[in-house]
PDB file of C-alpha atoms in Angstrom:
ATOM      1  CA  GLU A   1     101.115 196.501 211.863  1.00 78.00           C
ATOM      2  CA  PHE A   2     100.039 193.405 213.882  1.00 87.00           C
ATOM      3  CA  THR A   3      96.666 193.618 212.289  1.00 86.00           C
ATOM      4  CA  ARG A   4      97.399 194.019 208.931  1.00 88.00           C
ATOM      5  CA  LYS A   5      99.705 190.675 209.112  1.00 92.00           C
ATOM      6  CA  LEU A   6      96.969 188.762 211.152  1.00 92.00           C
ATOM      7  CA  TYR A   7      94.439 189.496 208.360  1.00 92.00           C
ATOM      8  CA  THR A   8      96.649 188.831 205.694  1.00 92.00           C
ATOM      9  CA  ARG A   9      97.852 185.640 206.398  1.00 93.00           C
ATOM     10  CA  LEU A  10      94.018 184.401 207.306  1.00 92.00           C
ATOM     11  CA  ALA A  11      93.449 185.822 203.711  1.00 92.00           C
ATOM     12  CA  ALA A  12      96.407 183.636 202.627  1.00 92.00           C
ATOM     13  CA  ILE A  13      94.439 180.525 204.089  1.00 92.00           C
ATOM     14  CA  PHE A  14      90.841 180.869 203.563  1.00 92.00           C
ATOM     15  CA  ILE A  15      91.230 182.450 200.214  1.00 91.00           C
ATOM     16  CA  PRO A  16      93.584 180.820 198.224  1.00 89.00           C
ATOM     17  CA  LEU A  17      92.678 182.711 194.771  1.00 91.00           C
ATOM     18  CA  GLU A  18      94.902 185.876 194.350  1.00 89.00           C
ATOM     19  CA  ASN A  19      92.701 188.252 192.542  1.00 90.00           C
ATOM     20  CA  PRO A  20      89.940 187.907 195.161  1.00 90.00           C
ATOM     21  CA  ARG A  21      92.048 187.602 198.739  1.00 92.00           C
ATOM     22  CA  GLU A  22      93.863 191.358 197.169  1.00 92.00           C
ATOM     23  CA  THR A  23      90.489 192.744 196.276  1.00 92.00           C
ATOM     24  CA  LEU A  24      89.611 191.702 200.009  1.00 92.00           C
ATOM     25  CA  LEU A  25      92.751 192.662 201.300  1.00 93.00           C
ATOM     26  CA  GLY A  26      92.416 196.281 199.674  1.00 92.00           C
ATOM     27  CA  ILE A  27      88.648 196.848 201.453  1.00 93.00           C
ATOM     28  CA  ALA A  28      90.320 195.583 204.954  1.00 92.00           C
ATOM     29  CA  ASP A  29      92.845 198.102 204.273  1.00 92.00           C
ATOM     30  CA  ARG A  30      90.794 200.827 203.820  1.00 91.00           C
ATOM     31  CA  PHE A  31      88.793 199.674 206.259  1.00 91.00           C
ATOM     32  CA  MET A  32      91.787 199.701 208.879  1.00 90.00           C
ATOM     33  CA  ASP A  33      92.608 202.979 207.620  1.00 88.00           C
ATOM     34  CA  GLY A  34      89.124 204.266 208.144  1.00 85.00           C
ATOM     35  CA  LEU A  35      89.357 203.128 211.989  1.00 85.00           C
ATOM     36  CA  ALA A  36      92.471 204.608 212.345  1.00 84.00           C
ATOM     37  CA  SER A  37      90.668 208.303 213.505  1.00 78.00           C
ATOM     38  CA  LEU A  38      89.325 206.488 216.492  1.00 82.00           C
ATOM     39  CA  ARG A  39      93.108 205.056 218.033  1.00 83.00           C
ATOM     40  CA  SER A  40      92.420 208.317 220.605  1.00 86.00           C
ATOM     41  CA  PRO A  41      91.058 207.490 223.710  1.00 89.00           C
ATOM     42  CA  ALA A  42      89.426 210.964 223.558  1.00 91.00           C
ATOM     43  CA  ASP A  43      87.842 210.602 220.220  1.00 89.00           C
ATOM     44  CA  MET A  44      86.699 206.704 220.651  1.00 89.00           C
ATOM     45  CA  LEU A  45      84.740 209.024 223.400  1.00 93.00           C
ATOM     46  CA  MET A  46      83.727 211.389 221.605  1.00 93.00           C
ATOM     47  CA  VAL A  47      82.083 209.285 219.086  1.00 91.00           C
ATOM     48  CA  LEU A  48      80.579 207.235 221.786  1.00 93.00           C
ATOM     49  CA  VAL A  49      78.612 210.135 223.445  1.00 96.00           C
ATOM     50  CA  THR A  50      78.048 211.210 220.188  1.00 97.00           C
ATOM     51  CA  SER A  51      76.330 208.082 218.801  1.00 95.00           C
ATOM     52  CA  ILE A  52      74.136 207.913 222.479  1.00 96.00           C
ATOM     53  CA  ALA A  53      72.961 211.539 221.766  1.00 98.00           C
ATOM     54  CA  ILE A  54      72.007 210.195 218.378  1.00 97.00           C
ATOM     55  CA  TRP A  55      70.217 207.551 219.106  1.00 96.00           C
ATOM     56  CA  LEU A  56      68.436 208.746 222.345  1.00 97.00           C
ATOM     57  CA  THR A  57      66.883 211.918 220.147  1.00 97.00           C
ATOM     58  CA  GLU A  58      65.501 209.367 217.486  1.00 97.00           C
ATOM     59  CA  THR A  59      64.203 207.213 219.971  1.00 98.00           C
ATOM     60  CA  GLY A  60      62.434 210.086 221.673  1.00 98.00           C
ATOM     61  CA  LYS A  61      60.863 210.994 218.081  1.00 97.00           C
ATOM     62  CA  TYR A  62      59.159 207.544 218.231  1.00 98.00           C
ATOM     63  CA  TRP A  63      58.090 208.268 221.672  1.00 98.00           C
ATOM     64  CA  PHE A  64      56.509 211.369 221.091  1.00 97.00           C
ATOM     65  CA  VAL A  65      54.801 209.989 217.965  1.00 98.00           C
ATOM     66  CA  MET A  66      53.591 206.904 220.127  1.00 98.00           C
ATOM     67  CA  HIS A  67      51.660 209.170 222.089  1.00 97.00           C
ATOM     68  CA  ALA A  68      49.648 210.274 219.102  1.00 96.00           C
ATOM     69  CA  PHE A  69      48.198 206.346 218.937  1.00 97.00           C
ATOM     70  CA  ASP A  70      46.263 204.152 221.270  1.00 94.00           C
ATOM     71  CA  PHE A  71      49.171 201.922 222.467  1.00 97.00           C
ATOM     72  CA  GLU A  72      52.179 202.428 225.184  1.00 97.00           C
ATOM     73  CA  VAL A  73      55.129 200.078 225.038  1.00 98.00           C
ATOM     74  CA  SER A  74      58.516 201.318 227.285  1.00 97.00           C
ATOM     75  CA  PHE A  75      61.123 203.459 225.930  1.00 97.00           C
ATOM     76  CA  PHE A  76      63.612 200.686 225.472  1.00 97.00           C
ATOM     77  CA  VAL A  77      60.920 198.625 223.425  1.00 98.00           C
ATOM     78  CA  LEU A  78      61.597 201.780 220.969  1.00 98.00           C
ATOM     79  CA  MET A  79      64.955 201.866 221.482  1.00 98.00           C
ATOM     80  CA  LEU A  80      64.757 198.194 220.331  1.00 98.00           C
ATOM     81  CA  MET A  81      62.622 199.319 217.273  1.00 98.00           C
ATOM     82  CA  THR A  82      64.630 201.920 216.450  1.00 97.00           C
ATOM     83  CA  ALA A  83      67.684 200.068 216.319  1.00 97.00           C
ATOM     84  CA  VAL A  84      66.354 196.990 213.910  1.00 97.00           C
ATOM     85  CA  VAL A  85      64.198 199.332 211.523  1.00 96.00           C
ATOM     86  CA  ASN A  86      67.721 201.616 211.039  1.00 95.00           C
ATOM     87  CA  LEU A  87      69.618 198.093 210.687  1.00 96.00           C
ATOM     88  CA  ALA A  88      66.618 196.815 208.038  1.00 95.00           C
ATOM     89  CA  THR A  89      67.125 200.421 206.176  1.00 93.00           C
ATOM     90  CA  THR A  90      70.605 199.531 204.924  1.00 93.00           C
ATOM     91  CA  LEU A  91      69.043 196.882 202.758  1.00 92.00           C
ATOM     92  CA  PRO A  92      68.724 197.182 199.208  1.00 89.00           C
ATOM     93  CA  SER A  93      65.284 198.656 199.050  1.00 86.00           C
ATOM     94  CA  SER A  94      62.114 201.134 196.988  1.00 85.00           C
ATOM     95  CA  PRO A  95      63.198 204.832 197.464  1.00 84.00           C
ATOM     96  CA  GLY A  96      62.161 205.962 201.111  1.00 83.00           C
ATOM     97  CA  TYR A  97      62.423 202.407 202.560  1.00 88.00           C
ATOM     98  CA  ILE A  98      59.273 201.755 201.829  1.00 88.00           C
ATOM     99  CA  GLY A  99      59.044 198.049 203.359  1.00 89.00           C
ATOM    100  CA  THR A 100      62.266 197.766 204.974  1.00 92.00           C
ATOM    101  CA  PHE A 101      61.024 200.218 207.399  1.00 94.00           C
ATOM    102  CA  HIS A 102      57.549 199.317 207.890  1.00 96.00           C
ATOM    103  CA  GLU A 103      57.587 195.619 208.209  1.00 96.00           C
ATOM    104  CA  PRO A 104      60.456 195.050 210.985  1.00 97.00           C
ATOM    105  CA  GLY A 105      59.292 198.073 213.093  1.00 97.00           C
ATOM    106  CA  ILE A 106      55.438 196.405 213.112  1.00 98.00           C
ATOM    107  CA  GLU A 107      56.864 192.629 214.078  1.00 98.00           C
ATOM    108  CA  ILE A 108      58.544 194.550 216.778  1.00 98.00           C
ATOM    109  CA  LEU A 109      55.416 196.388 218.117  1.00 98.00           C
ATOM    110  CA  LYS A 110      53.754 193.232 217.941  1.00 98.00           C
ATOM    111  CA  ALA A 111      55.838 191.287 219.690  1.00 98.00           C
ATOM    112  CA  PHE A 112      55.307 193.789 222.796  1.00 98.00           C
ATOM    113  CA  GLY A 113      51.577 193.235 222.290  1.00 98.00           C
ATOM    114  CA  VAL A 114      50.466 196.572 219.677  1.00 98.00           C
ATOM    115  CA  PRO A 115      47.543 195.037 217.298  1.00 98.00           C
ATOM    116  CA  GLU A 116      48.776 194.861 213.962  1.00 98.00           C
ATOM    117  CA  ASN A 117      46.413 197.438 212.420  1.00 98.00           C
ATOM    118  CA  ILE A 118      47.952 200.202 214.810  1.00 98.00           C
ATOM    119  CA  ALA A 119      51.375 198.968 214.684  1.00 98.00           C
ATOM    120  CA  GLY A 120      50.735 199.785 211.217  1.00 97.00           C
ATOM    121  CA  ALA A 121      49.536 202.973 210.919  1.00 98.00           C
ATOM    122  CA  TYR A 122      51.956 203.903 214.151  1.00 98.00           C
ATOM    123  CA  THR A 123      55.189 202.678 211.875  1.00 98.00           C
ATOM    124  CA  VAL A 124      54.043 204.531 208.692  1.00 97.00           C
ATOM    125  CA  VAL A 125      52.854 208.010 210.533  1.00 98.00           C
ATOM    126  CA  LEU A 126      56.438 207.827 212.405  1.00 98.00           C
ATOM    127  CA  HIS A 127      58.391 207.353 209.338  1.00 96.00           C
ATOM    128  CA  ALA A 128      56.875 210.367 207.249  1.00 96.00           C
ATOM    129  CA  ALA A 129      57.500 211.943 210.514  1.00 96.00           C
ATOM    130  CA  LEU A 130      60.968 211.059 210.349  1.00 95.00           C
ATOM    131  CA  TRP A 131      61.126 211.617 206.673  1.00 93.00           C
ATOM    132  CA  LEU A 132      59.187 214.147 205.749  1.00 94.00           C
ATOM    133  CA  PRO A 133      60.695 217.433 207.734  1.00 95.00           C
ATOM    134  CA  ILE A 134      64.494 216.605 206.671  1.00 94.00           C
ATOM    135  CA  THR A 135      63.389 216.152 203.387  1.00 93.00           C
ATOM    136  CA  LEU A 136      61.493 219.393 202.732  1.00 96.00           C
ATOM    137  CA  LEU A 137      64.204 220.981 204.353  1.00 97.00           C
ATOM    138  CA  GLY A 138      66.542 219.592 201.775  1.00 94.00           C
ATOM    139  CA  ILE A 139      64.419 220.745 199.060  1.00 93.00           C
ATOM    140  CA  PHE A 140      64.181 224.105 200.804  1.00 95.00           C
ATOM    141  CA  TYR A 141      68.418 224.768 200.865  1.00 95.00           C
ATOM    142  CA  MET A 142      68.625 223.206 197.588  1.00 92.00           C
ATOM    143  CA  PHE A 143      66.488 225.854 195.935  1.00 92.00           C
ATOM    144  CA  ARG A 144      68.015 228.420 198.103  1.00 95.00           C
ATOM    145  CA  GLN A 145      71.613 227.809 196.777  1.00 94.00           C
ATOM    146  CA  GLY A 146      69.904 228.195 193.576  1.00 92.00           C
ATOM    147  CA  VAL A 147      69.782 224.105 192.432  1.00 89.00           C
ATOM    148  CA  ARG A 148      67.327 222.871 190.222  1.00 89.00           C
ATOM    149  CA  TRP A 149      65.983 219.928 189.517  1.00 85.00           C
ATOM    150  CA  ARG A 150      67.551 219.794 185.895  1.00 87.00           C
ATOM    151  CA  ASP A 151      70.809 220.380 187.251  1.00 86.00           C
ATOM    152  CA  PHE A 152      70.513 216.952 188.509  1.00 84.00           C
ATOM    153  CA  ARG A 153      69.385 215.486 184.964  1.00 85.00           C
ATOM    154  CA  GLN A 154      72.408 217.462 183.559  1.00 84.00           C
ATOM    155  CA  ALA A 155      74.820 216.312 185.920  1.00 83.00           C
ATOM    156  CA  THR A 156      73.577 212.649 185.152  1.00 83.00           C
ATOM    157  CA  GLN A 157      73.702 212.799 181.631  1.00 84.00           C
ATOM    158  CA  ALA A 158      78.025 214.262 181.956  1.00 82.00           C
ATOM    159  CA  VAL A 159      78.163 211.403 184.145  1.00 82.00           C
ATOM    160  CA  THR A 160      76.810 208.631 181.944  1.00 82.00           C
ATOM    161  CA  ASP A 161      78.200 210.647 178.797  1.00 80.00           C
ATOM    162  CA  SER A 162      82.139 210.548 180.419  1.00 79.00           C
ATOM    163  CA  ALA A 163      81.010 206.745 181.699  1.00 71.00           C
ATOM    164  CA  GLU A 164      80.672 205.752 178.006  1.00 74.00           C
ATOM    165  CA  SER A 165      84.072 207.219 176.708  1.00 72.00           C
ATOM    166  CA  ILE A 166      85.837 205.122 179.493  1.00 68.00           C
ATOM    167  CA  PRO A 167      87.162 201.984 177.488  1.00 68.00           C
ATOM    168  CA  ALA A 168      86.205 198.675 178.347  1.00 63.00           C
ATOM    169  CA  GLU A 169      89.238 197.120 179.750  1.00 61.00           C
ATOM    170  CA  VAL A 170      89.183 199.714 182.464  1.00 57.00           C
ATOM    171  CA  VAL A 171      86.435 199.142 183.505  1.00 56.00           C
ATOM    172  CA  ALA A 172      86.633 195.774 183.986  1.00 58.00           C
ATOM    173  CA  GLY A 173      89.775 196.757 185.825  1.00 57.00           C
ATOM    174  CA  ARG A 174      92.259 195.367 183.254  1.00 55.00           C
ATOM    175  CA  PRO A 175      94.648 197.968 182.135  1.00 53.00           C
TER     176      PRO A 175
END
């Protein structure tokens, strides 16, 4: 309750207009509700341990792929690269994160002495090694469940049709 009062007061000071302030307070409330599940020390520890395991596993894949190329950097450099490229892929980009994955990865490797052409080739192969298996697995299970590409088109059309039937006032947020 203290936290909500604090960010409500700060919002009142820094955001004088009511509509944007209420919108941001709603976002803050939902964010804080999401954090409520982490109040237990045991839950926090589980999240921490799981996160470390996931990041180390992904960095391990970077390390294995590195051994197919004529360069070597430390595991810690690869951990840095993992963090940077994962953060970069949160930026809006093309499908498959083409560009937002590659450019930061290449720059990290160059900063640690890897020639640009080798860094570029490594990053492309690494990206394929990360993206392709999970994508193929997803397609396999999609077909195994009986889902077909046309089902996506039909679902998209249904959403489009239902969105067109919503009054403009509701879409704009006015009753």
